[in-house]
PDB file of C-alpha atoms in Angstrom:
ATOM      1  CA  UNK A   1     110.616 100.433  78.902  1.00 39.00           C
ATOM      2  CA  UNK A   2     112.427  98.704  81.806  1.00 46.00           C
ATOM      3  CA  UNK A   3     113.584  95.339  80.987  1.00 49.00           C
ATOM      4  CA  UNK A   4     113.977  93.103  84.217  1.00 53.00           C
ATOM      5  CA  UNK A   5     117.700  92.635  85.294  1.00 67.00           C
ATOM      6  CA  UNK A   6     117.521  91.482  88.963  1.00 69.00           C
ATOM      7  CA  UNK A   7     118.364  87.425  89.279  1.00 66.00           C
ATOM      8  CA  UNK A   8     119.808  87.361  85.574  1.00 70.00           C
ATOM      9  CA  UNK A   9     123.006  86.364  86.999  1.00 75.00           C
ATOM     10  CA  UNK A  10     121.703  84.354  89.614  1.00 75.00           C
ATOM     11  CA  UNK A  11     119.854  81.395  87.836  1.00 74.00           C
ATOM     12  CA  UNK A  12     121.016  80.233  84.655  1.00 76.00           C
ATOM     13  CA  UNK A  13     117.196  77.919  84.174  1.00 79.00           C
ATOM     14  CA  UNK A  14     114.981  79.975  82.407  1.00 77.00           C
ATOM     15  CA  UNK A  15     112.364  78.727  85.012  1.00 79.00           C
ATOM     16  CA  UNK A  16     114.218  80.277  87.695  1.00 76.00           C
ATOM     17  CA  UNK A  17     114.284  83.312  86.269  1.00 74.00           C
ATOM     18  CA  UNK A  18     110.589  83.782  85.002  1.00 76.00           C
ATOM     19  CA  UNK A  19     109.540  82.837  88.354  1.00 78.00           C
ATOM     20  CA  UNK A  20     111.310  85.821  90.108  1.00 80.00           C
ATOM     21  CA  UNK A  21     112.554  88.039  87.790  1.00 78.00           C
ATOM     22  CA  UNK A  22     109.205  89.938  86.931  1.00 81.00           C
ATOM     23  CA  UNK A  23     108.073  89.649  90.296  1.00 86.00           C
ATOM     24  CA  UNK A  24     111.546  90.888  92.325  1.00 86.00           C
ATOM     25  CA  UNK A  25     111.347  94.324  89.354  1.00 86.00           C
ATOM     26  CA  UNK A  26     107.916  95.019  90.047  1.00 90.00           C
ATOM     27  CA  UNK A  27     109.146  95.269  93.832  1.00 92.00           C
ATOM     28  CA  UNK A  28     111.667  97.508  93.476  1.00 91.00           C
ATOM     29  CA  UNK A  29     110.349  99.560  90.768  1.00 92.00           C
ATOM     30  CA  UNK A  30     107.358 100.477  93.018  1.00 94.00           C
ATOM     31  CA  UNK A  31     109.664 100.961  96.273  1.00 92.00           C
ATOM     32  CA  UNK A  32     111.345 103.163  94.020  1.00 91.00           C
ATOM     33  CA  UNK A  33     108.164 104.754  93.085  1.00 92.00           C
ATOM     34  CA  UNK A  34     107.255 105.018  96.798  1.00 90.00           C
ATOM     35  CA  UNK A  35     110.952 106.222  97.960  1.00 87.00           C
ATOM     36  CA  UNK A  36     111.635 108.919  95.232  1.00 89.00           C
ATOM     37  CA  UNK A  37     107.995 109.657  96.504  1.00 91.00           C
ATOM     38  CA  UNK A  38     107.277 110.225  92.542  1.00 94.00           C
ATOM     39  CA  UNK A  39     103.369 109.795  92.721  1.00 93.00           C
ATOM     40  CA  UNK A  40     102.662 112.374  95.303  1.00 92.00           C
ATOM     41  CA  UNK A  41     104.996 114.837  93.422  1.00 94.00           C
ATOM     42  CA  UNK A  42     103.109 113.783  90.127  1.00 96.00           C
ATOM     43  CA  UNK A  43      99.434 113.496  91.458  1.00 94.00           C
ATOM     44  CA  UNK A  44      97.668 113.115  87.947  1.00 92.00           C
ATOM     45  CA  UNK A  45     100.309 110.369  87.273  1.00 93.00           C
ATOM     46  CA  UNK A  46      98.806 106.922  87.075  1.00 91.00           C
ATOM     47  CA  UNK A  47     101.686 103.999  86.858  1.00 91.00           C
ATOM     48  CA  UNK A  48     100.966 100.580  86.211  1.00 91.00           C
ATOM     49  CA  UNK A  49     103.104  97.731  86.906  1.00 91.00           C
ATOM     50  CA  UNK A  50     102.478  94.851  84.522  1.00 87.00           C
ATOM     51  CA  UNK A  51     103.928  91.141  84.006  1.00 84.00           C
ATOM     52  CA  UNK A  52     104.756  89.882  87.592  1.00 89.00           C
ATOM     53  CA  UNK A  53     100.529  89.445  88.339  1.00 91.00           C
ATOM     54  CA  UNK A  54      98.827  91.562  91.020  1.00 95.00           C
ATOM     55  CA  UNK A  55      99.289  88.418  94.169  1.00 95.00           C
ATOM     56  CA  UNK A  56     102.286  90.307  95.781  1.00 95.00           C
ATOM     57  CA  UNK A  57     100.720  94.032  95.717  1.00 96.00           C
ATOM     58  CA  UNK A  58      98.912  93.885  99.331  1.00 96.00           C
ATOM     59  CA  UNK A  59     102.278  92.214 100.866  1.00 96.00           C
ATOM     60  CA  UNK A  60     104.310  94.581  99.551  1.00 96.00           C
ATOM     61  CA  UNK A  61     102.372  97.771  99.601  1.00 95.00           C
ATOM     62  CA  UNK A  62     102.253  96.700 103.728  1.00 94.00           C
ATOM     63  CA  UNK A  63     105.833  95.880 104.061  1.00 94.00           C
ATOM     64  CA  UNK A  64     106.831  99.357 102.420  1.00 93.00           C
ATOM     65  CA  UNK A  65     104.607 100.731 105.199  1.00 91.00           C
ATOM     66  CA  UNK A  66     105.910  99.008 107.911  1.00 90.00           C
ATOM     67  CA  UNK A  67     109.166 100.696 106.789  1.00 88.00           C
ATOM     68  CA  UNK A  68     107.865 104.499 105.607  1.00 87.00           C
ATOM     69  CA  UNK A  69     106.365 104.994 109.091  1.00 78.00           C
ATOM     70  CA  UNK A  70     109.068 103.382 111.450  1.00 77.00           C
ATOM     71  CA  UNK A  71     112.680 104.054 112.323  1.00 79.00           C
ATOM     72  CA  UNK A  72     113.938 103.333 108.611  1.00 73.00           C
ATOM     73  CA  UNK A  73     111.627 105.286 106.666  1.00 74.00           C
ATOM     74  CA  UNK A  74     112.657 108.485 108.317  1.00 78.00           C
ATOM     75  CA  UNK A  75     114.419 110.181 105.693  1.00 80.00           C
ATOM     76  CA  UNK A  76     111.143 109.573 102.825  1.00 79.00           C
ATOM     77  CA  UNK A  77     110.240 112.453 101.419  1.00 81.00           C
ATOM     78  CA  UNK A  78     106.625 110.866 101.138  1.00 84.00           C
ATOM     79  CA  UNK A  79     103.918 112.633 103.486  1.00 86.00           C
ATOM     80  CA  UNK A  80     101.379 109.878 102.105  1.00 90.00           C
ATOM     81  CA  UNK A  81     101.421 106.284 103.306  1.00 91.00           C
ATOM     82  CA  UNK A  82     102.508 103.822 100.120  1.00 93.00           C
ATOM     83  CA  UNK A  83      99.686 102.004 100.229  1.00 92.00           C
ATOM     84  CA  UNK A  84      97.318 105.164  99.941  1.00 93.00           C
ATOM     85  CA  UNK A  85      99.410 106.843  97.322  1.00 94.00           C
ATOM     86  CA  UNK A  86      99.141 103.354  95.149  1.00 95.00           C
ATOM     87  CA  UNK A  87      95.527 103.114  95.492  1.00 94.00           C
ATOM     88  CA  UNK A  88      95.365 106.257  94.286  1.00 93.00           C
ATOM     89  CA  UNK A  89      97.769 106.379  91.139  1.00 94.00           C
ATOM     90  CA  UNK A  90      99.154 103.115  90.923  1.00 94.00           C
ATOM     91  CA  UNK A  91      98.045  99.258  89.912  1.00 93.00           C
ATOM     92  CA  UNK A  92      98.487  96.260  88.682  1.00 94.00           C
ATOM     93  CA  UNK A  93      97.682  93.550  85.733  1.00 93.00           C
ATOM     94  CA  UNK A  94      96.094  90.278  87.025  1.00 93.00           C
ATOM     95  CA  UNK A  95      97.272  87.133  85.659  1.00 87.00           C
ATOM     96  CA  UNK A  96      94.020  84.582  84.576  1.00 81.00           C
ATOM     97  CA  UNK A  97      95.193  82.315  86.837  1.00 83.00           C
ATOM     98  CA  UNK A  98      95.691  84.386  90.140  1.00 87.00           C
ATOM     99  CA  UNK A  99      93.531  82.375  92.906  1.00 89.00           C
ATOM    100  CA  UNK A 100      94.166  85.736  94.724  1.00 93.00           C
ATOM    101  CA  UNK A 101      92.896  87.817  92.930  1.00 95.00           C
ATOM    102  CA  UNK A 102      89.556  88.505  95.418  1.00 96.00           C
ATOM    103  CA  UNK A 103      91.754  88.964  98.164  1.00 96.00           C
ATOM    104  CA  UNK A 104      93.784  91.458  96.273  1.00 96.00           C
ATOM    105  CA  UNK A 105      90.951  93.432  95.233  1.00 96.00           C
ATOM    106  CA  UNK A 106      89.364  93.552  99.059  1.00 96.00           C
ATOM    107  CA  UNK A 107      93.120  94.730 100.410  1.00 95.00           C
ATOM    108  CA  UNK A 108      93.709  97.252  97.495  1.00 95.00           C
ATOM    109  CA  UNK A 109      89.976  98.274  96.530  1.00 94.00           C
ATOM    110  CA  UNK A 110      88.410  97.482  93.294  1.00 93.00           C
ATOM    111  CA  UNK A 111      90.517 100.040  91.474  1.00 93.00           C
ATOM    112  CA  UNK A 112      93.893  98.780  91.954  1.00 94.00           C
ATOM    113  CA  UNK A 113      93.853  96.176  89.847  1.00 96.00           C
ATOM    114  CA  UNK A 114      93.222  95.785  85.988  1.00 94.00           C
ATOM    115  CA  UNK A 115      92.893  92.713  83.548  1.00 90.00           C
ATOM    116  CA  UNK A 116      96.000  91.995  81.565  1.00 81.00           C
ATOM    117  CA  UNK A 117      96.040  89.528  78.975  1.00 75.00           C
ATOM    118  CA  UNK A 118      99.468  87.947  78.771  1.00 70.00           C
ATOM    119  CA  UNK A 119      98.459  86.746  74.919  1.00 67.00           C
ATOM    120  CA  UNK A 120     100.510  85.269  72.920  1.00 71.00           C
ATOM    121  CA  UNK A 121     103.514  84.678  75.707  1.00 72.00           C
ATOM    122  CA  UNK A 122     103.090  80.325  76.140  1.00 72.00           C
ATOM    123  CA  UNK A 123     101.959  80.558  79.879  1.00 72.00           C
ATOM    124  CA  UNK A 124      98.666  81.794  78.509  1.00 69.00           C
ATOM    125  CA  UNK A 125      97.729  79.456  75.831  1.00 72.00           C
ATOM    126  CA  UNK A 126      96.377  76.975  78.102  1.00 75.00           C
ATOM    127  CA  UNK A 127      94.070  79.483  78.887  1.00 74.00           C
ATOM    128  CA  UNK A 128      93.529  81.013  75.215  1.00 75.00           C
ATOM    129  CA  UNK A 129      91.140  82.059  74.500  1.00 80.00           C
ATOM    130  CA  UNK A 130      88.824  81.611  77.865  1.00 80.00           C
ATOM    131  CA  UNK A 131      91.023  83.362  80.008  1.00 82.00           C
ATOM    132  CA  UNK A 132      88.540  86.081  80.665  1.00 86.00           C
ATOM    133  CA  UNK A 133      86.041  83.474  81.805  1.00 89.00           C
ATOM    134  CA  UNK A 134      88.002  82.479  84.992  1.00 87.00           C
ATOM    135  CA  UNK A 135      87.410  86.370  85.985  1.00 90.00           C
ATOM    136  CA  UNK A 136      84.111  86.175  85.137  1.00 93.00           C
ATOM    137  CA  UNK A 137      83.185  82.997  86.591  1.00 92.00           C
ATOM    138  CA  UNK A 138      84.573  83.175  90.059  1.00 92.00           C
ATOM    139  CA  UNK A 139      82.858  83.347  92.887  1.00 94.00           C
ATOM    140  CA  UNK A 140      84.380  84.841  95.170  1.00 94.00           C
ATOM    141  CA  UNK A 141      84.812  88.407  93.638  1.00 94.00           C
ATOM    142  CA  UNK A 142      82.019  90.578  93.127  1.00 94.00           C
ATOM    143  CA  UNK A 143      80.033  91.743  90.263  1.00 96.00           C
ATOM    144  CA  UNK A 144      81.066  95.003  90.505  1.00 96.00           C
ATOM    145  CA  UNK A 145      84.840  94.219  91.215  1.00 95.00           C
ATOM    146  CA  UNK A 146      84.511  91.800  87.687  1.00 95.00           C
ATOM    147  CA  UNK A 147      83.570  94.983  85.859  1.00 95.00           C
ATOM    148  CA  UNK A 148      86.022  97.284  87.445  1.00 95.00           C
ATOM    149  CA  UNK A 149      89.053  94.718  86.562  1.00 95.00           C
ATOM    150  CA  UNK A 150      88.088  93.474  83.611  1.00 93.00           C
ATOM    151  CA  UNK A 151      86.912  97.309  81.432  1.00 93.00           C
ATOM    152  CA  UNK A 152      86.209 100.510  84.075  1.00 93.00           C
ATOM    153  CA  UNK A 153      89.759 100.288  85.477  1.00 92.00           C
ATOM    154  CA  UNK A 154      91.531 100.480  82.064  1.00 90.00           C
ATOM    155  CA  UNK A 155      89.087 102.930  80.843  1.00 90.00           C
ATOM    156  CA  UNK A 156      89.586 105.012  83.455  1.00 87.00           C
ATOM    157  CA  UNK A 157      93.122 104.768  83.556  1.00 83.00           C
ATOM    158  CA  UNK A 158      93.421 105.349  79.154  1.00 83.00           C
ATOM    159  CA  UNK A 159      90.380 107.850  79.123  1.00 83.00           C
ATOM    160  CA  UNK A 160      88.593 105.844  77.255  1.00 87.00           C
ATOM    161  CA  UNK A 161      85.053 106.843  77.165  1.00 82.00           C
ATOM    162  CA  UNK A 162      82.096 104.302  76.345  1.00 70.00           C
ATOM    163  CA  UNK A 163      79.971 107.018  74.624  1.00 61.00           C
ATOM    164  CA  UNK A 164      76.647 107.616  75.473  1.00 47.00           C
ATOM    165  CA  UNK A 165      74.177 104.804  76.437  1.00 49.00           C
ATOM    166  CA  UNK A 166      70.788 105.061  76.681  1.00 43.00           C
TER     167      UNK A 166
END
């Protein structure tokens, strides 16, 4: 377990640091994913990356691109793109309150990202226990990306197998 460090120092409000903390270690934990190229070394390895919300995935996964094919990402060891090698092996946990979260999962596919209950940290009990609803009740993502978020990403991800339905 990784506990976040980055911007400890730098704000002494605990708002401050909730806001970027999570958010600035999920960035460099996957550029450190990408730039140790980890994932294509380890291709059965799924990673998850849990706690900052899934919002900043498409930004980042782009700006790491920007980089891995230009002048400055020269020297990775990566032959994949990050943004293919995280749609392969990687994702991230949605927050219940990510307006985003259909634009995420049309930039990253339906696979990339997979419900994550933040229950019983405070930011969720205004939510508790409908949180689930706001997945299931938006508009703007499909059927078919509800299910993947909300059960067929996990299970795929923990193995977990339904059993047989008839």
């Amino acid at each position: 377990m990784v506990l976040p460090q980055v911007g400890q120092d730098r704000w002494p409000a605990f708002y401050a640091r909730e806001v970027a903390v999570d958010t600035f270690e999920a960035w460099l934990a996957v550029a450190s994913f990408m730039g140790h190229n980890v994932l294509e070394r380890f291709p059965r390895l799924h990673v998850g990356f849990i706690g900052a919300g899934c919002g900043w995935l498409p930004y980042w996964l782009e700006r790491l691109e920007e980089h891995w094919g230009g002048f400055f990402g020269q020297d990775s060891s990566s032959t994949q793109a990050p943004d293919r090698v995280f749609k392969a092996q990687g994702f991230a946990a949605c927050d219940p309150w990510e307006r985003t979260l259909p634009e995420v999962v049309a930039a990253m596919g339906e696979r990339a990202v997979v419900w994550g209950s933040q229950y019983p940290l405070p930011d969720i009990l205004h939510f508790f226990p409908h949180e689930v609803q706001i997945i299931v009740e938006d508009r703007h993502l499909a059927e078919a990306a509800k299910r993947r978020t909300l059960w067929d990403n996990a299970a795929d991800l923990f193995q977990i197998d339904e059993g047989h339905r008839s």
